[in-house]
Amino acid sequence: EYEYNPLPIGKKARRKFVPDQEKDDRYWARRVKNNVAARRSRDMRRQKEIEISMKWKQLEKENARLREELQQLKDRASELEKKLSEKQAGH
């Protein structure tokens, strides 16, 4: 289950410019790996946002149902109290 855990917002590190002559195979392998990781991270964040939205909608529906049930129980309790009062007054 997802748990919201906000992190403090900090300043982004400045990108370090890499001159073309330093862009070797190791550099490009790291760039590809980072791009894949960034894409995966964004996809996971979007999925969590969708899950949270769906859970919110589910909880809103459940809350409405429970409020309706509560109102019905209050109405029933009121009816029974009225009947009890009438019965006690009749004695």
PDB file of C-alpha atoms in Angstrom:
ATOM      1  CA  GLU A   1       0.000   0.000   0.000  1.00  0.00           C
ATOM      2  CA  TYR A   2       1.229   3.480  -0.852  1.00  0.00           C
ATOM      3  CA  GLU A   3       2.093   5.807   1.989  1.00  0.00           C
ATOM      4  CA  TYR A   4       2.471   9.531   1.317  1.00  0.00           C
ATOM      5  CA  ASN A   5       5.901  10.609   2.465  1.00  0.00           C
ATOM      6  CA  PRO A   6       6.690  14.183   1.416  1.00  0.00           C
ATOM      7  CA  LEU A   7      10.319  15.076   1.178  1.00  0.00           C
ATOM      8  CA  PRO A   8      11.587  18.601   1.774  1.00  0.00           C
ATOM      9  CA  ILE A   9      11.922  20.542  -1.427  1.00  0.00           C
ATOM     10  CA  GLY A  10      15.534  21.383  -2.017  1.00  0.00           C
ATOM     11  CA  LYS A  11      17.392  23.151  -4.739  1.00  0.00           C
ATOM     12  CA  LYS A  12      18.232  21.106  -7.792  1.00  0.00           C
ATOM     13  CA  ALA A  13      21.892  20.515  -8.376  1.00  0.00           C
ATOM     14  CA  ARG A  14      23.222  22.427 -11.333  1.00  0.00           C
ATOM     15  CA  ARG A  15      23.937  20.296 -14.326  1.00  0.00           C
ATOM     16  CA  LYS A  16      27.578  19.903 -15.013  1.00  0.00           C
ATOM     17  CA  PHE A  17      28.414  20.574 -18.629  1.00  0.00           C
ATOM     18  CA  VAL A  18      30.298  17.692 -20.187  1.00  0.00           C
ATOM     19  CA  PRO A  19      32.460  18.665 -23.160  1.00  0.00           C
ATOM     20  CA  ASP A  20      32.050  16.539 -26.291  1.00  0.00           C
ATOM     21  CA  GLN A  21      35.556  15.123 -25.995  1.00  0.00           C
ATOM     22  CA  GLU A  22      34.617  13.600 -22.595  1.00  0.00           C
ATOM     23  CA  LYS A  23      31.463  11.901 -23.889  1.00  0.00           C
ATOM     24  CA  ASP A  24      32.837   8.397 -24.146  1.00  0.00           C
ATOM     25  CA  ASP A  25      31.055   5.024 -24.093  1.00  0.00           C
ATOM     26  CA  ARG A  26      30.900   5.095 -20.297  1.00  0.00           C
ATOM     27  CA  TYR A  27      29.215   8.522 -20.386  1.00  0.00           C
ATOM     28  CA  TRP A  28      26.594   7.390 -22.910  1.00  0.00           C
ATOM     29  CA  ALA A  29      25.934   4.156 -21.010  1.00  0.00           C
ATOM     30  CA  ARG A  30      25.296   6.183 -17.850  1.00  0.00           C
ATOM     31  CA  ARG A  31      23.037   8.597 -19.761  1.00  0.00           C
ATOM     32  CA  VAL A  32      20.959   5.732 -21.164  1.00  0.00           C
ATOM     33  CA  LYS A  33      20.743   4.122 -17.733  1.00  0.00           C
ATOM     34  CA  ASN A  34      19.693   7.433 -16.164  1.00  0.00           C
ATOM     35  CA  ASN A  35      17.073   8.073 -18.854  1.00  0.00           C
ATOM     36  CA  VAL A  36      15.565   4.632 -18.264  1.00  0.00           C
ATOM     37  CA  ALA A  37      15.543   5.196 -14.490  1.00  0.00           C
ATOM     38  CA  ALA A  38      13.970   8.652 -14.876  1.00  0.00           C
ATOM     39  CA  ARG A  39      11.253   7.287 -17.179  1.00  0.00           C
ATOM     40  CA  ARG A  40      10.537   4.433 -14.764  1.00  0.00           C
ATOM     41  CA  SER A  41      10.366   6.885 -11.843  1.00  0.00           C
ATOM     42  CA  ARG A  42       7.921   9.167 -13.700  1.00  0.00           C
ATOM     43  CA  ASP A  43       5.764   6.188 -14.699  1.00  0.00           C
ATOM     44  CA  MET A  44       5.681   4.917 -11.120  1.00  0.00           C
ATOM     45  CA  ARG A  45       4.727   8.391  -9.850  1.00  0.00           C
ATOM     46  CA  ARG A  46       1.884   8.621 -12.384  1.00  0.00           C
ATOM     47  CA  GLN A  47       0.676   5.140 -11.402  1.00  0.00           C
ATOM     48  CA  LYS A  48       0.677   6.099  -7.710  1.00  0.00           C
ATOM     49  CA  GLU A  49      -1.287   9.267  -8.541  1.00  0.00           C
ATOM     50  CA  ILE A  50      -3.868   7.162 -10.397  1.00  0.00           C
ATOM     51  CA  GLU A  51      -4.097   4.722  -7.476  1.00  0.00           C
ATOM     52  CA  ILE A  52      -4.549   7.578  -4.997  1.00  0.00           C
ATOM     53  CA  SER A  53      -7.266   9.120  -7.167  1.00  0.00           C
ATOM     54  CA  MET A  54      -9.104   5.798  -7.421  1.00  0.00           C
ATOM     55  CA  LYS A  55      -8.804   5.230  -3.660  1.00  0.00           C
ATOM     56  CA  TRP A  56     -10.121   8.751  -3.024  1.00  0.00           C
ATOM     57  CA  LYS A  57     -13.172   8.114  -5.209  1.00  0.00           C
ATOM     58  CA  GLN A  58     -13.779   4.778  -3.474  1.00  0.00           C
ATOM     59  CA  LEU A  59     -13.539   6.399  -0.037  1.00  0.00           C
ATOM     60  CA  GLU A  60     -15.889   9.220  -1.088  1.00  0.00           C
ATOM     61  CA  LYS A  61     -18.487   6.646  -2.159  1.00  0.00           C
ATOM     62  CA  GLU A  62     -18.047   4.675   1.047  1.00  0.00           C
ATOM     63  CA  ASN A  63     -18.316   7.869   3.090  1.00  0.00           C
ATOM     64  CA  ALA A  64     -21.586   8.803   1.337  1.00  0.00           C
ATOM     65  CA  ARG A  65     -22.965   5.301   1.935  1.00  0.00           C
ATOM     66  CA  LEU A  66     -22.006   5.409   5.607  1.00  0.00           C
ATOM     67  CA  ARG A  67     -23.553   8.863   6.033  1.00  0.00           C
ATOM     68  CA  GLU A  68     -26.790   7.570   4.498  1.00  0.00           C
ATOM     69  CA  GLU A  69     -26.715   4.522   6.764  1.00  0.00           C
ATOM     70  CA  LEU A  70     -26.085   6.746   9.786  1.00  0.00           C
ATOM     71  CA  GLN A  71     -29.051   8.950   8.872  1.00  0.00           C
ATOM     72  CA  GLN A  72     -31.300   5.902   8.487  1.00  0.00           C
ATOM     73  CA  LEU A  73     -30.206   4.596  11.892  1.00  0.00           C
ATOM     74  CA  LYS A  74     -30.827   7.999  13.486  1.00  0.00           C
ATOM     75  CA  ASP A  75     -34.291   8.092  11.901  1.00  0.00           C
ATOM     76  CA  ARG A  76     -35.036   4.566  13.144  1.00  0.00           C
ATOM     77  CA  ALA A  77     -33.810   5.419  16.655  1.00  0.00           C
ATOM     78  CA  SER A  78     -36.025   8.500  16.658  1.00  0.00           C
ATOM     79  CA  GLU A  79     -39.041   6.416  15.576  1.00  0.00           C
ATOM     80  CA  LEU A  80     -38.412   3.853  18.302  1.00  0.00           C
ATOM     81  CA  GLU A  81     -37.964   6.541  20.956  1.00  0.00           C
ATOM     82  CA  LYS A  82     -41.254   8.111  19.862  1.00  0.00           C
ATOM     83  CA  LYS A  83     -43.057   4.739  20.046  1.00  0.00           C
ATOM     84  CA  LEU A  84     -41.538   4.056  23.466  1.00  0.00           C
ATOM     85  CA  SER A  85     -42.645   7.458  24.739  1.00  0.00           C
ATOM     86  CA  GLU A  86     -46.168   6.892  23.403  1.00  0.00           C
ATOM     87  CA  LYS A  87     -46.317   3.457  24.981  1.00  0.00           C
ATOM     88  CA  GLN A  88     -45.074   4.747  28.342  1.00  0.00           C
ATOM     89  CA  ALA A  89     -47.531   7.656  28.235  1.00  0.00           C
ATOM     90  CA  GLY A  90     -50.367   5.198  27.527  1.00  0.00           C
ATOM     91  CA  HIS A  91     -49.728   3.226  30.728  1.00  0.00           C
TER      92      HIS A  91
END
